[in-house]
PDB file of C-alpha atoms in Angstrom:
ATOM      1  CA  MET A  29      -6.808 -11.587   2.444  1.00 74.00           C
ATOM      2  CA  HIS A  30      -5.033 -12.494  -0.788  1.00 80.00           C
ATOM      3  CA  SER A  31      -1.795 -14.465  -0.743  1.00 82.00           C
ATOM      4  CA  ASN A  32       0.073 -11.463  -2.153  1.00 89.00           C
ATOM      5  CA  ALA A  33      -1.193  -9.024   0.495  1.00 97.00           C
ATOM      6  CA  ALA A  34       1.488  -6.438   1.225  1.00 98.00           C
ATOM      7  CA  LEU A  35       2.771  -5.615   4.695  1.00 98.00           C
ATOM      8  CA  ILE A  36       3.230  -1.846   5.039  1.00 98.00           C
ATOM      9  CA  LEU A  37       5.523  -0.714   7.893  1.00 98.00           C
ATOM     10  CA  VAL A  38       4.975   2.972   8.628  1.00 98.00           C
ATOM     11  CA  ASP A  39       7.684   5.177  10.169  1.00 96.00           C
ATOM     12  CA  MET A  40       9.654   2.535  12.041  1.00 96.00           C
ATOM     13  CA  GLN A  41      12.603   4.877  12.274  1.00 94.00           C
ATOM     14  CA  CYS A  42      15.211   5.452  14.976  1.00 92.00           C
ATOM     15  CA  GLY A  43      13.477   8.679  15.971  1.00 86.00           C
ATOM     16  CA  MET A  44      10.492   6.587  17.096  1.00 85.00           C
ATOM     17  CA  ARG A  45      12.470   4.490  19.591  1.00 80.00           C
ATOM     18  CA  PRO A  46      11.168   4.786  23.178  1.00 70.00           C
ATOM     19  CA  GLU A  47      14.180   6.819  24.333  1.00 68.00           C
ATOM     20  CA  ASN A  48      13.271   9.515  21.762  1.00 67.00           C
ATOM     21  CA  THR A  49       9.553   9.791  22.485  1.00 78.00           C
ATOM     22  CA  GLY A  50       7.082  10.345  25.311  1.00 83.00           C
ATOM     23  CA  PRO A  51       4.698   7.973  27.084  1.00 91.00           C
ATOM     24  CA  ARG A  52       2.933   5.559  24.732  1.00 94.00           C
ATOM     25  CA  ASN A  53       0.677   2.520  24.570  1.00 96.00           C
ATOM     26  CA  ASN A  54       1.201  -1.016  23.229  1.00 94.00           C
ATOM     27  CA  PRO A  55       4.729  -1.715  24.502  1.00 95.00           C
ATOM     28  CA  GLN A  56       4.581  -5.053  22.611  1.00 97.00           C
ATOM     29  CA  ALA A  57       3.828  -3.393  19.262  1.00 97.00           C
ATOM     30  CA  GLU A  58       7.350  -3.705  17.842  1.00 96.00           C
ATOM     31  CA  ASP A  59       7.483  -7.395  18.757  1.00 98.00           C
ATOM     32  CA  ASN A  60       4.186  -7.940  16.926  1.00 98.00           C
ATOM     33  CA  MET A  61       5.395  -5.954  13.925  1.00 98.00           C
ATOM     34  CA  GLU A  62       8.518  -8.094  13.851  1.00 98.00           C
ATOM     35  CA  ARG A  63       6.434 -11.304  14.036  1.00 98.00           C
ATOM     36  CA  LEU A  64       4.418 -10.121  11.032  1.00 98.00           C
ATOM     37  CA  LEU A  65       7.567  -9.089   9.158  1.00 98.00           C
ATOM     38  CA  VAL A  66       9.209 -12.487   9.751  1.00 98.00           C
ATOM     39  CA  HIS A  67       6.027 -14.245   8.561  1.00 98.00           C
ATOM     40  CA  TRP A  68       5.774 -12.074   5.425  1.00 98.00           C
ATOM     41  CA  ARG A  69       9.407 -12.753   4.609  1.00 98.00           C
ATOM     42  CA  LYS A  70       9.018 -16.514   5.062  1.00 97.00           C
ATOM     43  CA  GLN A  71       5.961 -16.449   2.805  1.00 96.00           C
ATOM     44  CA  ARG A  72       7.803 -14.245   0.271  1.00 96.00           C
ATOM     45  CA  ARG A  73       4.988 -11.730   0.364  1.00 97.00           C
ATOM     46  CA  PRO A  74       5.544  -8.084  -0.556  1.00 98.00           C
ATOM     47  CA  VAL A  75       6.867  -5.773   2.160  1.00 98.00           C
ATOM     48  CA  VAL A  76       6.937  -1.964   1.970  1.00 98.00           C
ATOM     49  CA  HIS A  77       9.015   0.142   4.382  1.00 98.00           C
ATOM     50  CA  VAL A  78       7.822   3.740   4.676  1.00 98.00           C
ATOM     51  CA  ARG A  79       9.790   6.450   6.395  1.00 96.00           C
ATOM     52  CA  HIS A  80       8.998  10.058   7.101  1.00 94.00           C
ATOM     53  CA  MET A  81      11.342  12.718   5.783  1.00 94.00           C
ATOM     54  CA  SER A  82      10.265  16.123   7.050  1.00 89.00           C
ATOM     55  CA  ARG A  83      10.261  19.297   4.982  1.00 89.00           C
ATOM     56  CA  MET A  84      10.471  21.419   8.146  1.00 87.00           C
ATOM     57  CA  PRO A  85      14.013  22.514   9.106  1.00 86.00           C
ATOM     58  CA  GLY A  86      14.732  21.572  12.704  1.00 82.00           C
ATOM     59  CA  SER A  87      12.369  18.602  12.637  1.00 84.00           C
ATOM     60  CA  PRO A  88      13.642  15.412  14.306  1.00 84.00           C
ATOM     61  CA  PHE A  89      12.977  13.754  10.929  1.00 87.00           C
ATOM     62  CA  TRP A  90      15.004  16.152   8.823  1.00 86.00           C
ATOM     63  CA  PRO A  91      16.708  14.221   5.983  1.00 90.00           C
ATOM     64  CA  GLY A  92      20.210  13.044   6.804  1.00 90.00           C
ATOM     65  CA  THR A  93      19.720  12.852  10.570  1.00 90.00           C
ATOM     66  CA  PRO A  94      20.124   9.516  12.394  1.00 90.00           C
ATOM     67  CA  ASN A  95      16.461   9.708  13.490  1.00 88.00           C
ATOM     68  CA  CYS A  96      15.462   9.075   9.868  1.00 90.00           C
ATOM     69  CA  ASP A  97      17.284   5.742   9.687  1.00 94.00           C
ATOM     70  CA  PHE A  98      15.188   2.581   9.859  1.00 96.00           C
ATOM     71  CA  GLN A  99      15.374   0.853  13.238  1.00 95.00           C
ATOM     72  CA  PRO A 100      17.787  -2.085  12.803  1.00 96.00           C
ATOM     73  CA  ARG A 101      15.168  -4.748  13.537  1.00 95.00           C
ATOM     74  CA  PHE A 102      13.029  -3.287  10.719  1.00 97.00           C
ATOM     75  CA  ALA A 103      15.822  -2.670   8.232  1.00 97.00           C
ATOM     76  CA  PRO A 104      14.587  -3.433   4.716  1.00 98.00           C
ATOM     77  CA  LEU A 105      16.043  -6.331   2.788  1.00 98.00           C
ATOM     78  CA  ALA A 106      17.330  -5.582  -0.702  1.00 97.00           C
ATOM     79  CA  SER A 107      14.230  -7.286  -2.142  1.00 96.00           C
ATOM     80  CA  GLU A 108      11.796  -5.113  -0.168  1.00 98.00           C
ATOM     81  CA  HIS A 109      10.360  -1.818  -1.330  1.00 98.00           C
ATOM     82  CA  ARG A 110      11.455   1.357   0.455  1.00 97.00           C
ATOM     83  CA  MET A 111       9.756   4.675   0.111  1.00 97.00           C
ATOM     84  CA  GLU A 112       9.740   8.097   1.674  1.00 96.00           C
ATOM     85  CA  LYS A 113       6.870  10.375   2.530  1.00 96.00           C
ATOM     86  CA  ASN A 114       6.743  14.017   3.564  1.00 94.00           C
ATOM     87  CA  VAL A 115       3.248  14.065   5.062  1.00 95.00           C
ATOM     88  CA  ALA A 116       1.301  11.667   7.288  1.00 95.00           C
ATOM     89  CA  ASP A 117      -0.343   9.755   4.403  1.00 98.00           C
ATOM     90  CA  ALA A 118       2.053   7.267   2.764  1.00 98.00           C
ATOM     91  CA  PHE A 119       0.079   7.467  -0.501  1.00 98.00           C
ATOM     92  CA  ALA A 120       0.292  11.256  -1.003  1.00 96.00           C
ATOM     93  CA  ASN A 121       2.719  12.083  -3.822  1.00 93.00           C
ATOM     94  CA  SER A 122       4.798   8.975  -3.097  1.00 95.00           C
ATOM     95  CA  GLY A 123       4.185   6.501  -5.924  1.00 96.00           C
ATOM     96  CA  LEU A 124       3.005   3.843  -3.447  1.00 98.00           C
ATOM     97  CA  GLU A 125      -0.330   3.305  -5.178  1.00 98.00           C
ATOM     98  CA  ARG A 126       1.373   2.797  -8.552  1.00 98.00           C
ATOM     99  CA  TRP A 127       3.906   0.370  -7.040  1.00 98.00           C
ATOM    100  CA  LEU A 128       1.081  -1.724  -5.545  1.00 98.00           C
ATOM    101  CA  ARG A 129      -1.108  -1.613  -8.682  1.00 98.00           C
ATOM    102  CA  LEU A 130       1.767  -2.709 -10.950  1.00 98.00           C
ATOM    103  CA  ARG A 131       2.099  -5.816  -8.775  1.00 97.00           C
ATOM    104  CA  ASP A 132      -1.652  -6.466  -8.690  1.00 97.00           C
ATOM    105  CA  ILE A 133      -1.728  -6.045  -4.902  1.00 98.00           C
ATOM    106  CA  SER A 134      -5.192  -5.279  -3.571  1.00 97.00           C
ATOM    107  CA  ASP A 135      -4.895  -6.167   0.145  1.00 98.00           C
ATOM    108  CA  LEU A 136      -2.724  -4.453   2.730  1.00 98.00           C
ATOM    109  CA  VAL A 137      -1.761  -5.038   6.345  1.00 98.00           C
ATOM    110  CA  VAL A 138      -0.633  -1.730   7.845  1.00 98.00           C
ATOM    111  CA  VAL A 139       1.491  -1.493  11.007  1.00 98.00           C
ATOM    112  CA  GLY A 140       3.618   1.209  12.609  1.00 98.00           C
ATOM    113  CA  VAL A 141       3.428   4.547  14.313  1.00 96.00           C
ATOM    114  CA  SER A 142       1.526   6.533  15.178  1.00 94.00           C
ATOM    115  CA  THR A 143      -1.934   5.032  15.199  1.00 97.00           C
ATOM    116  CA  ASN A 144      -3.776   8.366  15.181  1.00 97.00           C
ATOM    117  CA  ASN A 145      -1.475  10.073  12.706  1.00 95.00           C
ATOM    118  CA  SER A 146       0.485   8.384   9.912  1.00 97.00           C
ATOM    119  CA  VAL A 147      -1.114   4.959  10.367  1.00 98.00           C
ATOM    120  CA  GLU A 148      -4.644   6.385  10.343  1.00 98.00           C
ATOM    121  CA  ALA A 149      -3.924   8.692   7.376  1.00 98.00           C
ATOM    122  CA  THR A 150      -2.392   5.833   5.379  1.00 98.00           C
ATOM    123  CA  VAL A 151      -5.249   3.440   6.151  1.00 98.00           C
ATOM    124  CA  ARG A 152      -7.885   6.013   5.177  1.00 98.00           C
ATOM    125  CA  ALA A 153      -6.136   6.793   1.895  1.00 98.00           C
ATOM    126  CA  ALA A 154      -5.644   3.105   1.066  1.00 98.00           C
ATOM    127  CA  SER A 155      -9.311   2.377   1.637  1.00 98.00           C
ATOM    128  CA  CYS A 156     -10.409   5.402  -0.401  1.00 98.00           C
ATOM    129  CA  LEU A 157      -8.214   4.124  -3.244  1.00 98.00           C
ATOM    130  CA  GLY A 158      -9.994   0.756  -3.136  1.00 98.00           C
ATOM    131  CA  PHE A 159      -7.491  -1.381  -1.225  1.00 98.00           C
ATOM    132  CA  GLY A 160      -8.673  -3.855   1.381  1.00 98.00           C
ATOM    133  CA  VAL A 161      -6.950  -2.937   4.641  1.00 98.00           C
ATOM    134  CA  THR A 162      -6.332  -4.954   7.777  1.00 98.00           C
ATOM    135  CA  LEU A 163      -4.972  -3.116  10.807  1.00 98.00           C
ATOM    136  CA  PRO A 164      -3.536  -5.193  13.663  1.00 98.00           C
ATOM    137  CA  GLU A 165      -4.484  -3.235  16.787  1.00 98.00           C
ATOM    138  CA  ASP A 166      -1.511  -4.616  18.696  1.00 98.00           C
ATOM    139  CA  ALA A 167       1.102  -3.822  16.019  1.00 98.00           C
ATOM    140  CA  CYS A 168       0.717  -0.053  16.059  1.00 98.00           C
ATOM    141  CA  TYR A 169       0.959   2.527  18.808  1.00 97.00           C
ATOM    142  CA  THR A 170       0.749   6.191  19.659  1.00 96.00           C
ATOM    143  CA  TYR A 171       1.684   8.692  22.351  1.00 94.00           C
ATOM    144  CA  ASP A 172       0.105  10.743  25.106  1.00 94.00           C
ATOM    145  CA  LYS A 173      -0.790  14.152  23.719  1.00 93.00           C
ATOM    146  CA  ALA A 174      -2.956  17.168  24.361  1.00 95.00           C
ATOM    147  CA  ASP A 175      -6.282  17.516  22.599  1.00 96.00           C
ATOM    148  CA  TYR A 176      -7.163  20.796  20.904  1.00 96.00           C
ATOM    149  CA  LEU A 177      -8.510  22.196  24.197  1.00 98.00           C
ATOM    150  CA  GLY A 178      -5.202  21.487  25.915  1.00 97.00           C
ATOM    151  CA  ALA A 179      -6.213  18.461  28.006  1.00 97.00           C
ATOM    152  CA  VAL A 180      -3.530  15.771  27.929  1.00 95.00           C
ATOM    153  CA  ARG A 181      -5.068  12.435  27.017  1.00 96.00           C
ATOM    154  CA  PRO A 182      -3.367   9.047  27.366  1.00 96.00           C
ATOM    155  CA  ALA A 183      -2.033   7.173  24.353  1.00 96.00           C
ATOM    156  CA  ALA A 184      -4.471   4.291  24.943  1.00 97.00           C
ATOM    157  CA  GLU A 185      -7.380   6.710  24.462  1.00 97.00           C
ATOM    158  CA  TRP A 186      -5.971   8.169  21.220  1.00 97.00           C
ATOM    159  CA  HIS A 187      -5.263   4.635  19.987  1.00 98.00           C
ATOM    160  CA  LEU A 188      -8.796   3.432  20.726  1.00 98.00           C
ATOM    161  CA  MET A 189     -10.379   6.452  19.045  1.00 97.00           C
ATOM    162  CA  ALA A 190      -8.254   6.030  15.913  1.00 98.00           C
ATOM    163  CA  LEU A 191      -9.111   2.318  15.691  1.00 98.00           C
ATOM    164  CA  SER A 192     -12.783   3.121  16.261  1.00 98.00           C
ATOM    165  CA  ASN A 193     -12.686   5.714  13.469  1.00 97.00           C
ATOM    166  CA  LEU A 194     -11.195   3.175  11.060  1.00 98.00           C
ATOM    167  CA  GLN A 195     -13.114  -0.009  11.963  1.00 98.00           C
ATOM    168  CA  GLY A 196     -15.574  -1.089   9.301  1.00 95.00           C
ATOM    169  CA  GLU A 197     -15.545   1.764   6.832  1.00 96.00           C
ATOM    170  CA  TYR A 198     -11.784   1.940   6.283  1.00 98.00           C
ATOM    171  CA  ALA A 199     -10.265  -1.234   7.733  1.00 98.00           C
ATOM    172  CA  THR A 200     -10.766  -4.508   9.501  1.00 98.00           C
ATOM    173  CA  ILE A 201      -9.238  -4.336  12.961  1.00 98.00           C
ATOM    174  CA  ARG A 202      -7.667  -7.634  14.085  1.00 98.00           C
ATOM    175  CA  SER A 203      -4.925  -8.894  16.370  1.00 98.00           C
ATOM    176  CA  THR A 204      -1.526 -10.053  15.179  1.00 98.00           C
ATOM    177  CA  ASP A 205      -2.358 -13.582  16.327  1.00 98.00           C
ATOM    178  CA  ALA A 206      -5.545 -13.605  14.234  1.00 98.00           C
ATOM    179  CA  ILE A 207      -3.654 -12.459  11.137  1.00 98.00           C
ATOM    180  CA  LEU A 208      -0.952 -15.070  11.600  1.00 97.00           C
ATOM    181  CA  ALA A 209      -3.455 -17.911  12.281  1.00 94.00           C
TER     182      ALA A 209
END
């Protein structure tokens, strides 16, 4: 990983706090994200804060609602890049690729929520655009949800499947400790 690798924090908004969501995995994920964020800041590496702004009226992430605010522990510093997305993939119509290319950034560490949605979509897009991606398995999480047949599956299962889909072809899966070592 290059010394200017960017840390990408996906959807760490107030609407994703535990009191606003259902059962999930990786209860330590936010602590690991914060450890990575503190490290990136100390190293003066690039940090990108991504937040979802829905286009669907009535969505919990409708622009202007408190759910769209960044969680205080992940509030961007003035020197850090902030961007908004309207779909799962942080690269789609957002200018993120251009921002990274202008700074000659080729390696990314992606963290956030949810593993099998916005994190997975962002990692896939980044890899397809030629970025090297590292995904810390313990600094992202997801929720229990029903599969397309209606069977509710636990968050840990969705998380594992998403990581398995990404490992190798799209990303290198590591732990926070391994990245910080």
